[in-house]
PDB file of C-alpha atoms in Angstrom:
ATOM      1  CA  MET A   1     -15.027 -10.789  -7.518  1.00  0.00           C
ATOM      2  CA  ILE A   2     -14.986 -11.360 -10.925  1.00  0.00           C
ATOM      3  CA  THR A   3     -14.085 -14.712 -12.985  1.00  0.00           C
ATOM      4  CA  ARG A   4     -10.824 -14.537 -15.569  1.00  0.00           C
ATOM      5  CA  GLY A   5      -9.784 -17.306 -17.384  1.00  0.00           C
ATOM      6  CA  MET A   6      -6.714 -19.446 -16.349  1.00  0.00           C
ATOM      7  CA  ARG A   7      -3.643 -17.717 -15.018  1.00  0.00           C
ATOM      8  CA  ASP A   8      -1.378 -18.533 -12.000  1.00  0.00           C
ATOM      9  CA  PRO A   9      -1.709 -18.025  -8.356  1.00  0.00           C
ATOM     10  CA  LEU A  10      -0.627 -14.659  -7.075  1.00  0.00           C
ATOM     11  CA  ALA A  11       2.116 -14.666  -4.132  1.00  0.00           C
ATOM     12  CA  ILE A  12       1.824 -11.107  -2.523  1.00  0.00           C
ATOM     13  CA  ALA A  13       3.275 -10.428   0.297  1.00  0.00           C
ATOM     14  CA  VAL A  14       2.762  -7.020   3.025  1.00  0.00           C
ATOM     15  CA  ALA A  15       5.997  -5.654   4.936  1.00  0.00           C
ATOM     16  CA  GLN A  16       6.768  -3.386   7.434  1.00  0.00           C
ATOM     17  CA  PRO A  17      10.024  -2.253   7.320  1.00  0.00           C
ATOM     18  CA  PRO A  18      11.872   0.035   9.592  1.00  0.00           C
ATOM     19  CA  CYS A  19      11.945   3.947   8.373  1.00  0.00           C
ATOM     20  CA  VAL A  20      14.286   6.620   8.939  1.00  0.00           C
ATOM     21  CA  SER A  21      12.184   9.925   8.692  1.00  0.00           C
ATOM     22  CA  HIS A  22      12.974  11.906   4.869  1.00  0.00           C
ATOM     23  CA  ASP A  23      15.611   9.807   4.010  1.00  0.00           C
ATOM     24  CA  VAL A  24      14.531   7.872   0.603  1.00  0.00           C
ATOM     25  CA  ALA A  25      17.402   6.828  -0.546  1.00  0.00           C
ATOM     26  CA  ALA A  26      18.019   4.943   3.355  1.00  0.00           C
ATOM     27  CA  ASN A  27      14.659   3.934   3.250  1.00  0.00           C
ATOM     28  CA  ALA A  28      14.988   2.590  -0.559  1.00  0.00           C
ATOM     29  CA  VAL A  29      17.399   0.748   0.288  1.00  0.00           C
ATOM     30  CA  THR A  30      15.228  -1.419   3.303  1.00  0.00           C
ATOM     31  CA  HIS A  31      13.044  -1.689   0.853  1.00  0.00           C
ATOM     32  CA  ALA A  32      15.094  -3.176  -1.441  1.00  0.00           C
ATOM     33  CA  ALA A  33      16.340  -6.285   1.427  1.00  0.00           C
ATOM     34  CA  ALA A  34      12.234  -6.692   1.966  1.00  0.00           C
ATOM     35  CA  ILE A  35      11.736  -7.545  -1.689  1.00  0.00           C
ATOM     36  CA  ARG A  36      14.418  -9.675  -1.679  1.00  0.00           C
ATOM     37  CA  ALA A  37      13.208 -11.479   0.998  1.00  0.00           C
ATOM     38  CA  ALA A  38       9.674 -11.495   0.025  1.00  0.00           C
ATOM     39  CA  ASP A  39       9.325 -14.310  -2.053  1.00  0.00           C
ATOM     40  CA  ALA A  40       6.265 -12.591  -3.685  1.00  0.00           C
ATOM     41  CA  ARG A  41       5.361 -11.414  -7.098  1.00  0.00           C
ATOM     42  CA  VAL A  42       4.125  -8.469  -5.009  1.00  0.00           C
ATOM     43  CA  VAL A  43       5.377  -6.527  -2.327  1.00  0.00           C
ATOM     44  CA  VAL A  44       3.399  -3.773  -0.600  1.00  0.00           C
ATOM     45  CA  PHE A  45       4.561  -1.276   1.463  1.00  0.00           C
ATOM     46  CA  PRO A  46       3.095   1.187   4.305  1.00  0.00           C
ATOM     47  CA  GLU A  47       1.462   4.613   3.597  1.00  0.00           C
ATOM     48  CA  LEU A  48       4.358   6.882   3.220  1.00  0.00           C
ATOM     49  CA  SER A  49       6.836   4.063   3.992  1.00  0.00           C
ATOM     50  CA  LEU A  50       9.782   5.846   1.240  1.00  0.00           C
ATOM     51  CA  THR A  51       9.366   9.171   3.552  1.00  0.00           C
ATOM     52  CA  GLY A  52       7.609   7.981   7.270  1.00  0.00           C
ATOM     53  CA  TYR A  53       4.458   9.829   7.799  1.00  0.00           C
ATOM     54  CA  GLU A  54       6.254  13.317   7.408  1.00  0.00           C
ATOM     55  CA  LEU A  55       3.760  15.638   5.465  1.00  0.00           C
ATOM     56  CA  ASP A  56       6.454  18.401   4.906  1.00  0.00           C
ATOM     57  CA  THR A  57       9.095  15.800   2.327  1.00  0.00           C
ATOM     58  CA  PRO A  58       9.558  17.164  -0.849  1.00  0.00           C
ATOM     59  CA  ALA A  59       7.529  15.327  -3.507  1.00  0.00           C
ATOM     60  CA  ILE A  60       9.413  12.408  -4.841  1.00  0.00           C
ATOM     61  CA  ALA A  61       9.794  11.608  -8.990  1.00  0.00           C
ATOM     62  CA  ALA A  62       8.846   8.499 -10.221  1.00  0.00           C
ATOM     63  CA  ASP A  63      12.487   8.208 -11.987  1.00  0.00           C
ATOM     64  CA  ASP A  64      14.054   9.022  -8.703  1.00  0.00           C
ATOM     65  CA  PRO A  65      17.705   7.341  -8.749  1.00  0.00           C
ATOM     66  CA  ARG A  66      17.083   7.235  -4.924  1.00  0.00           C
ATOM     67  CA  LEU A  67      15.067   4.619  -5.971  1.00  0.00           C
ATOM     68  CA  SER A  68      16.888   2.572  -7.880  1.00  0.00           C
ATOM     69  CA  PRO A  69      18.104  -0.439  -5.264  1.00  0.00           C
ATOM     70  CA  MET A  70      14.189  -1.122  -5.218  1.00  0.00           C
ATOM     71  CA  VAL A  71      13.889  -1.528  -9.342  1.00  0.00           C
ATOM     72  CA  GLU A  72      17.283  -3.485  -9.063  1.00  0.00           C
ATOM     73  CA  ALA A  73      15.506  -6.089  -6.293  1.00  0.00           C
ATOM     74  CA  CYS A  74      12.364  -6.071  -8.307  1.00  0.00           C
ATOM     75  CA  ALA A  75      14.576  -7.241 -11.501  1.00  0.00           C
ATOM     76  CA  GLU A  76      16.704  -9.526  -9.300  1.00  0.00           C
ATOM     77  CA  ALA A  77      13.063 -10.944  -8.295  1.00  0.00           C
ATOM     78  CA  GLY A  78      10.465 -10.682 -10.821  1.00  0.00           C
ATOM     79  CA  ALA A  79       8.994  -8.434  -8.156  1.00  0.00           C
ATOM     80  CA  VAL A  80       6.180  -5.813  -8.453  1.00  0.00           C
ATOM     81  CA  ALA A  81       6.188  -3.683  -5.105  1.00  0.00           C
ATOM     82  CA  LEU A  82       3.814  -0.434  -4.247  1.00  0.00           C
ATOM     83  CA  ALA A  83       5.785   1.397  -1.756  1.00  0.00           C
ATOM     84  CA  GLY A  84       4.384   5.005  -0.186  1.00  0.00           C
ATOM     85  CA  ALA A  85       5.809   8.330  -0.993  1.00  0.00           C
ATOM     86  CA  PRO A  86       4.591  12.005  -1.632  1.00  0.00           C
ATOM     87  CA  ALA A  87       4.205  12.403  -5.955  1.00  0.00           C
ATOM     88  CA  ARG A  88       4.108  15.944  -7.403  1.00  0.00           C
ATOM     89  CA  GLY A  89       0.911  16.697  -8.463  1.00  0.00           C
ATOM     90  CA  ALA A  90      -0.591  18.249 -11.941  1.00  0.00           C
ATOM     91  CA  ALA A  91      -1.556  21.638  -9.783  1.00  0.00           C
ATOM     92  CA  GLY A  92       1.484  22.389  -8.200  1.00  0.00           C
ATOM     93  CA  ARG A  93       0.210  20.058  -4.578  1.00  0.00           C
ATOM     94  CA  PRO A  94       1.183  17.149  -4.603  1.00  0.00           C
ATOM     95  CA  HIS A  95      -0.566  14.017  -3.690  1.00  0.00           C
ATOM     96  CA  LEU A  96      -0.219  11.022  -0.638  1.00  0.00           C
ATOM     97  CA  SER A  97       0.432   7.757  -3.561  1.00  0.00           C
ATOM     98  CA  LEU A  98       1.267   4.484  -4.203  1.00  0.00           C
ATOM     99  CA  LEU A  99       4.773   4.467  -6.406  1.00  0.00           C
ATOM    100  CA  ALA A 100       4.556   1.068  -8.319  1.00  0.00           C
ATOM    101  CA  VAL A 101       7.990  -0.507  -9.394  1.00  0.00           C
ATOM    102  CA  ASP A 102       8.968  -3.385 -11.181  1.00  0.00           C
ATOM    103  CA  GLY A 103      12.405  -4.279 -12.785  1.00  0.00           C
ATOM    104  CA  THR A 104      11.970  -1.247 -15.847  1.00  0.00           C
ATOM    105  CA  GLY A 105      11.199   1.722 -13.273  1.00  0.00           C
ATOM    106  CA  ALA A 106       9.018   3.126 -11.744  1.00  0.00           C
ATOM    107  CA  THR A 107       5.381   4.629 -12.178  1.00  0.00           C
ATOM    108  CA  VAL A 108       2.799   6.218  -9.906  1.00  0.00           C
ATOM    109  CA  ALA A 109       0.082   3.928  -9.608  1.00  0.00           C
ATOM    110  CA  TYR A 110      -2.352   5.531  -7.493  1.00  0.00           C
ATOM    111  CA  HIS A 111      -3.346   8.629  -5.661  1.00  0.00           C
ATOM    112  CA  LYS A 112      -5.053   9.069  -2.004  1.00  0.00           C
ATOM    113  CA  MET A 113      -8.439  10.356  -2.538  1.00  0.00           C
ATOM    114  CA  TRP A 114      -9.584  10.413   1.053  1.00  0.00           C
ATOM    115  CA  LEU A 115      -7.375  12.858   2.818  1.00  0.00           C
ATOM    116  CA  GLY A 116      -7.786  13.104   7.036  1.00  0.00           C
ATOM    117  CA  GLY A 117      -5.672  15.294   9.645  1.00  0.00           C
ATOM    118  CA  ALA A 118      -3.636  18.038   8.864  1.00  0.00           C
ATOM    119  CA  GLU A 119      -3.289  16.110   4.946  1.00  0.00           C
ATOM    120  CA  PRO A 120      -5.506  19.091   2.837  1.00  0.00           C
ATOM    121  CA  GLU A 121      -3.313  21.268   4.491  1.00  0.00           C
ATOM    122  CA  ARG A 122      -0.592  19.931   2.105  1.00  0.00           C
ATOM    123  CA  PHE A 123      -2.039  17.855  -0.308  1.00  0.00           C
ATOM    124  CA  ALA A 124      -4.294  17.369  -3.308  1.00  0.00           C
ATOM    125  CA  PRO A 125      -6.579  14.805  -2.869  1.00  0.00           C
ATOM    126  CA  GLY A 126      -6.868  11.829  -6.403  1.00  0.00           C
ATOM    127  CA  GLY A 127      -9.510  12.495  -8.486  1.00  0.00           C
ATOM    128  CA  GLU A 128     -10.306   8.490  -8.872  1.00  0.00           C
ATOM    129  CA  PRO A 129      -9.546   4.559  -7.985  1.00  0.00           C
ATOM    130  CA  ALA A 130      -6.870   3.216  -9.879  1.00  0.00           C
ATOM    131  CA  VAL A 131      -6.352  -1.043 -10.323  1.00  0.00           C
ATOM    132  CA  LEU A 132      -2.829  -2.346 -11.149  1.00  0.00           C
ATOM    133  CA  GLU A 133      -2.998  -5.680 -13.154  1.00  0.00           C
ATOM    134  CA  VAL A 134      -0.165  -8.072 -12.222  1.00  0.00           C
ATOM    135  CA  ASP A 135      -0.438 -11.158 -14.374  1.00  0.00           C
ATOM    136  CA  GLY A 136      -4.091 -11.417 -15.085  1.00  0.00           C
ATOM    137  CA  TRP A 137      -4.938  -9.896 -11.684  1.00  0.00           C
ATOM    138  CA  ARG A 138      -6.927  -7.063 -10.762  1.00  0.00           C
ATOM    139  CA  LEU A 139      -5.453  -5.136  -7.544  1.00  0.00           C
ATOM    140  CA  GLY A 140      -7.495  -1.874  -6.521  1.00  0.00           C
ATOM    141  CA  LEU A 141      -5.186   0.281  -4.187  1.00  0.00           C
ATOM    142  CA  ALA A 142      -5.830   2.303  -1.298  1.00  0.00           C
ATOM    143  CA  VAL A 143      -3.981   4.534   1.306  1.00  0.00           C
ATOM    144  CA  CYS A 144      -4.814   4.532   4.641  1.00  0.00           C
ATOM    145  CA  LYS A 145      -8.734   6.897   4.597  1.00  0.00           C
ATOM    146  CA  ASP A 146      -9.476   4.989   1.680  1.00  0.00           C
ATOM    147  CA  THR A 147     -10.416   1.914   3.397  1.00  0.00           C
ATOM    148  CA  GLY A 148     -13.066   3.576   5.657  1.00  0.00           C
ATOM    149  CA  VAL A 149     -14.782   4.455   3.267  1.00  0.00           C
ATOM    150  CA  ALA A 150     -17.723   2.276   2.092  1.00  0.00           C
ATOM    151  CA  ARG A 151     -17.942   4.441  -1.367  1.00  0.00           C
ATOM    152  CA  HIS A 152     -14.196   3.815  -1.979  1.00  0.00           C
ATOM    153  CA  ALA A 153     -14.330   0.641  -1.821  1.00  0.00           C
ATOM    154  CA  ALA A 154     -17.332   0.068  -3.981  1.00  0.00           C
ATOM    155  CA  ASP A 155     -16.388   2.675  -6.637  1.00  0.00           C
ATOM    156  CA  THR A 156     -12.872   0.738  -6.086  1.00  0.00           C
ATOM    157  CA  ALA A 157     -14.685  -2.656  -6.502  1.00  0.00           C
ATOM    158  CA  ALA A 158     -16.659  -1.699  -9.540  1.00  0.00           C
ATOM    159  CA  LEU A 159     -13.862  -1.761 -11.825  1.00  0.00           C
ATOM    160  CA  GLY A 160     -13.276  -5.210 -11.501  1.00  0.00           C
ATOM    161  CA  ILE A 161     -11.010  -6.397  -9.411  1.00  0.00           C
ATOM    162  CA  ASP A 162      -9.523  -9.650  -7.402  1.00  0.00           C
ATOM    163  CA  ALA A 163      -8.332  -7.777  -4.676  1.00  0.00           C
ATOM    164  CA  TYR A 164      -8.308  -4.094  -2.786  1.00  0.00           C
ATOM    165  CA  VAL A 165      -4.815  -3.624  -1.824  1.00  0.00           C
ATOM    166  CA  ALA A 166      -4.321  -0.997   1.295  1.00  0.00           C
ATOM    167  CA  ALA A 167      -1.119   1.395   2.243  1.00  0.00           C
ATOM    168  CA  VAL A 168      -1.978   2.191   6.026  1.00  0.00           C
ATOM    169  CA  ALA A 169      -0.045   3.945   8.965  1.00  0.00           C
ATOM    170  CA  GLU A 170      -2.817   3.809  11.901  1.00  0.00           C
ATOM    171  CA  HIS A 171      -1.812   4.338  15.501  1.00  0.00           C
ATOM    172  CA  ALA A 172      -1.091   1.213  17.896  1.00  0.00           C
ATOM    173  CA  GLU A 173      -4.463   2.065  20.085  1.00  0.00           C
ATOM    174  CA  ASP A 174      -6.231   1.729  16.371  1.00  0.00           C
ATOM    175  CA  ALA A 175      -4.746  -1.620  15.589  1.00  0.00           C
ATOM    176  CA  ALA A 176      -7.943  -3.536  15.612  1.00  0.00           C
ATOM    177  CA  VAL A 177      -9.524  -1.103  12.893  1.00  0.00           C
ATOM    178  CA  LEU A 178      -7.466  -2.701  10.219  1.00  0.00           C
ATOM    179  CA  GLY A 179      -8.648  -5.946  10.781  1.00  0.00           C
ATOM    180  CA  GLU A 180     -12.331  -4.595  11.402  1.00  0.00           C
ATOM    181  CA  ARG A 181     -11.889  -2.386   7.908  1.00  0.00           C
ATOM    182  CA  ALA A 182     -10.409  -5.471   6.288  1.00  0.00           C
ATOM    183  CA  ARG A 183     -12.960  -7.859   6.434  1.00  0.00           C
ATOM    184  CA  ARG A 184     -15.753  -5.742   5.864  1.00  0.00           C
ATOM    185  CA  ILE A 185     -14.344  -5.016   2.613  1.00  0.00           C
ATOM    186  CA  ALA A 186     -13.580  -9.010   1.632  1.00  0.00           C
ATOM    187  CA  THR A 187     -16.834 -10.016   2.511  1.00  0.00           C
ATOM    188  CA  GLU A 188     -19.155  -7.018   0.765  1.00  0.00           C
ATOM    189  CA  HIS A 189     -17.152  -7.422  -2.523  1.00  0.00           C
ATOM    190  CA  SER A 190     -16.222 -10.503  -2.423  1.00  0.00           C
ATOM    191  CA  VAL A 191     -12.389  -9.827  -2.660  1.00  0.00           C
ATOM    192  CA  TRP A 192      -8.713 -10.610  -0.989  1.00  0.00           C
ATOM    193  CA  VAL A 193      -7.649  -7.881   0.702  1.00  0.00           C
ATOM    194  CA  ALA A 194      -4.115  -7.122   1.736  1.00  0.00           C
ATOM    195  CA  VAL A 195      -2.721  -4.325   3.891  1.00  0.00           C
ATOM    196  CA  ALA A 196       0.445  -3.070   4.834  1.00  0.00           C
ATOM    197  CA  SER A 197       1.027  -1.371   7.994  1.00  0.00           C
ATOM    198  CA  PHE A 198       3.543   1.167   9.036  1.00  0.00           C
ATOM    199  CA  ALA A 199       5.215  -0.244  12.402  1.00  0.00           C
ATOM    200  CA  GLY A 200       7.524   1.827  14.691  1.00  0.00           C
ATOM    201  CA  PRO A 201       7.640   5.141  15.621  1.00  0.00           C
ATOM    202  CA  THR A 202       7.796   8.173  12.558  1.00  0.00           C
ATOM    203  CA  GLY A 203       6.010  11.248  12.288  1.00  0.00           C
ATOM    204  CA  GLY A 204       2.320  13.126  12.386  1.00  0.00           C
ATOM    205  CA  GLY A 205       2.487  12.265  16.196  1.00  0.00           C
ATOM    206  CA  TYR A 206       2.703   8.389  15.628  1.00  0.00           C
ATOM    207  CA  THR A 207       4.962   7.612  18.704  1.00  0.00           C
ATOM    208  CA  ARG A 208       3.655   3.987  18.166  1.00  0.00           C
ATOM    209  CA  THR A 209       1.934   2.362  15.350  1.00  0.00           C
ATOM    210  CA  ALA A 210       0.291  -0.516  14.741  1.00  0.00           C
ATOM    211  CA  GLY A 211       1.689  -2.712  12.640  1.00  0.00           C
ATOM    212  CA  CYS A 212      -0.053  -6.041  12.463  1.00  0.00           C
ATOM    213  CA  SER A 213       0.264  -5.904   8.697  1.00  0.00           C
ATOM    214  CA  GLY A 214      -2.107  -8.886   6.822  1.00  0.00           C
ATOM    215  CA  ILE A 215      -3.858 -10.833   4.024  1.00  0.00           C
ATOM    216  CA  TRP A 216      -7.347 -11.562   4.434  1.00  0.00           C
ATOM    217  CA  GLY A 217      -9.598 -13.852   1.918  1.00  0.00           C
ATOM    218  CA  PRO A 218     -12.747 -13.064   0.645  1.00  0.00           C
ATOM    219  CA  ASP A 219     -14.356 -14.334   3.285  1.00  0.00           C
ATOM    220  CA  GLY A 220     -13.439 -12.212   5.931  1.00  0.00           C
ATOM    221  CA  ILE A 221     -11.037 -14.601   7.469  1.00  0.00           C
ATOM    222  CA  VAL A 222      -7.394 -14.013   8.029  1.00  0.00           C
ATOM    223  CA  VAL A 223      -4.546 -16.183   5.859  1.00  0.00           C
ATOM    224  CA  ALA A 224      -2.106 -13.949   7.196  1.00  0.00           C
ATOM    225  CA  GLN A 225      -0.878 -11.679   9.394  1.00  0.00           C
ATOM    226  CA  ALA A 226       2.503 -10.421  10.625  1.00  0.00           C
ATOM    227  CA  GLY A 227       2.179  -8.460  14.546  1.00  0.00           C
ATOM    228  CA  PRO A 228       3.081  -4.987  16.062  1.00  0.00           C
ATOM    229  CA  GLU A 229       6.992  -5.623  15.096  1.00  0.00           C
ATOM    230  CA  THR A 230       8.948  -3.023  13.042  1.00  0.00           C
ATOM    231  CA  GLY A 231      10.819  -5.522  10.149  1.00  0.00           C
ATOM    232  CA  ALA A 232       8.052  -8.360  10.146  1.00  0.00           C
ATOM    233  CA  LEU A 233       6.606  -9.817   6.395  1.00  0.00           C
ATOM    234  CA  THR A 234       3.995 -11.941   5.724  1.00  0.00           C
ATOM    235  CA  ARG A 235       2.668 -12.965   2.665  1.00  0.00           C
ATOM    236  CA  ALA A 236      -0.091 -15.864   1.033  1.00  0.00           C
ATOM    237  CA  VAL A 237      -0.694 -17.225  -2.117  1.00  0.00           C
ATOM    238  CA  LEU A 238      -3.706 -16.048  -3.733  1.00  0.00           C
ATOM    239  CA  ALA A 239      -5.751 -18.521  -5.862  1.00  0.00           C
TER     240      ALA A 239
END
C-alpha cells in the first residue's frame, strides 16, 4: 500500500444481487436497487453479474441503453459501480470484464487475465492489470481466477494500489477459498481487499454458489462479510 496525501475515507460495498440469466435489463434494475441501498461511494458486483455465468451471452457495449437504471442510480447516490459482464474485444472475441458505471455512463474498466474451465473457448484473456482511481484511492481490479494467481496480485500491486477489488463466482463448497485468497493478498501486499461473490444458482454448472462477499483489512482480518444468501450486501469504510 502506498502512502498518499490527505484524502477522505472511502466507503465500499460488496453486493450479491439475485440474477436472471441472460437478462441484462432485469439485472441492471436489480443492480440499481443495490446501488441505492449500499450507502457507499464504490459498489462492487460479482463476476458476470449482469448476465449470469452464461458463457454464450452476447457481449455488452459500454453504451448499452439497458444499463441506464444503473447510471441513474449512481448519479443519485454519487456512486461508482463495478459490474461483471462480457465485453467486446478488439480481435473479435469478447472478454470477461468489469464495467465501471457512474452518473455519466459506463466504461470498460478491466478484462479478466486468467481464464479457467471453458472460458478460453469463448473469451480472450486481458492483456494487463488495471487500476481504477476513485477520490484518490487506487483500486486494483480482478476477476475470479485472477485472485488465485500470485503473479496477478503482485503485478497489480506494483502499479501502486490501496485496495484489490475482485468480482468472483465460486461453487458453494469453495466458499473458504474466498477468505484464504483475500487474506493472502492483503497481507502480502498490505492492501485492503474487497470481494463480491456470486450468490444463488447460475449457469456453467453453478447450481449453488458461495456468496460470502467480504472486505478484509491490510492485516488480513475480515472487517465485513455477507452470508451465502442471495441479495446480501455489506460495506466497510477504508481509511
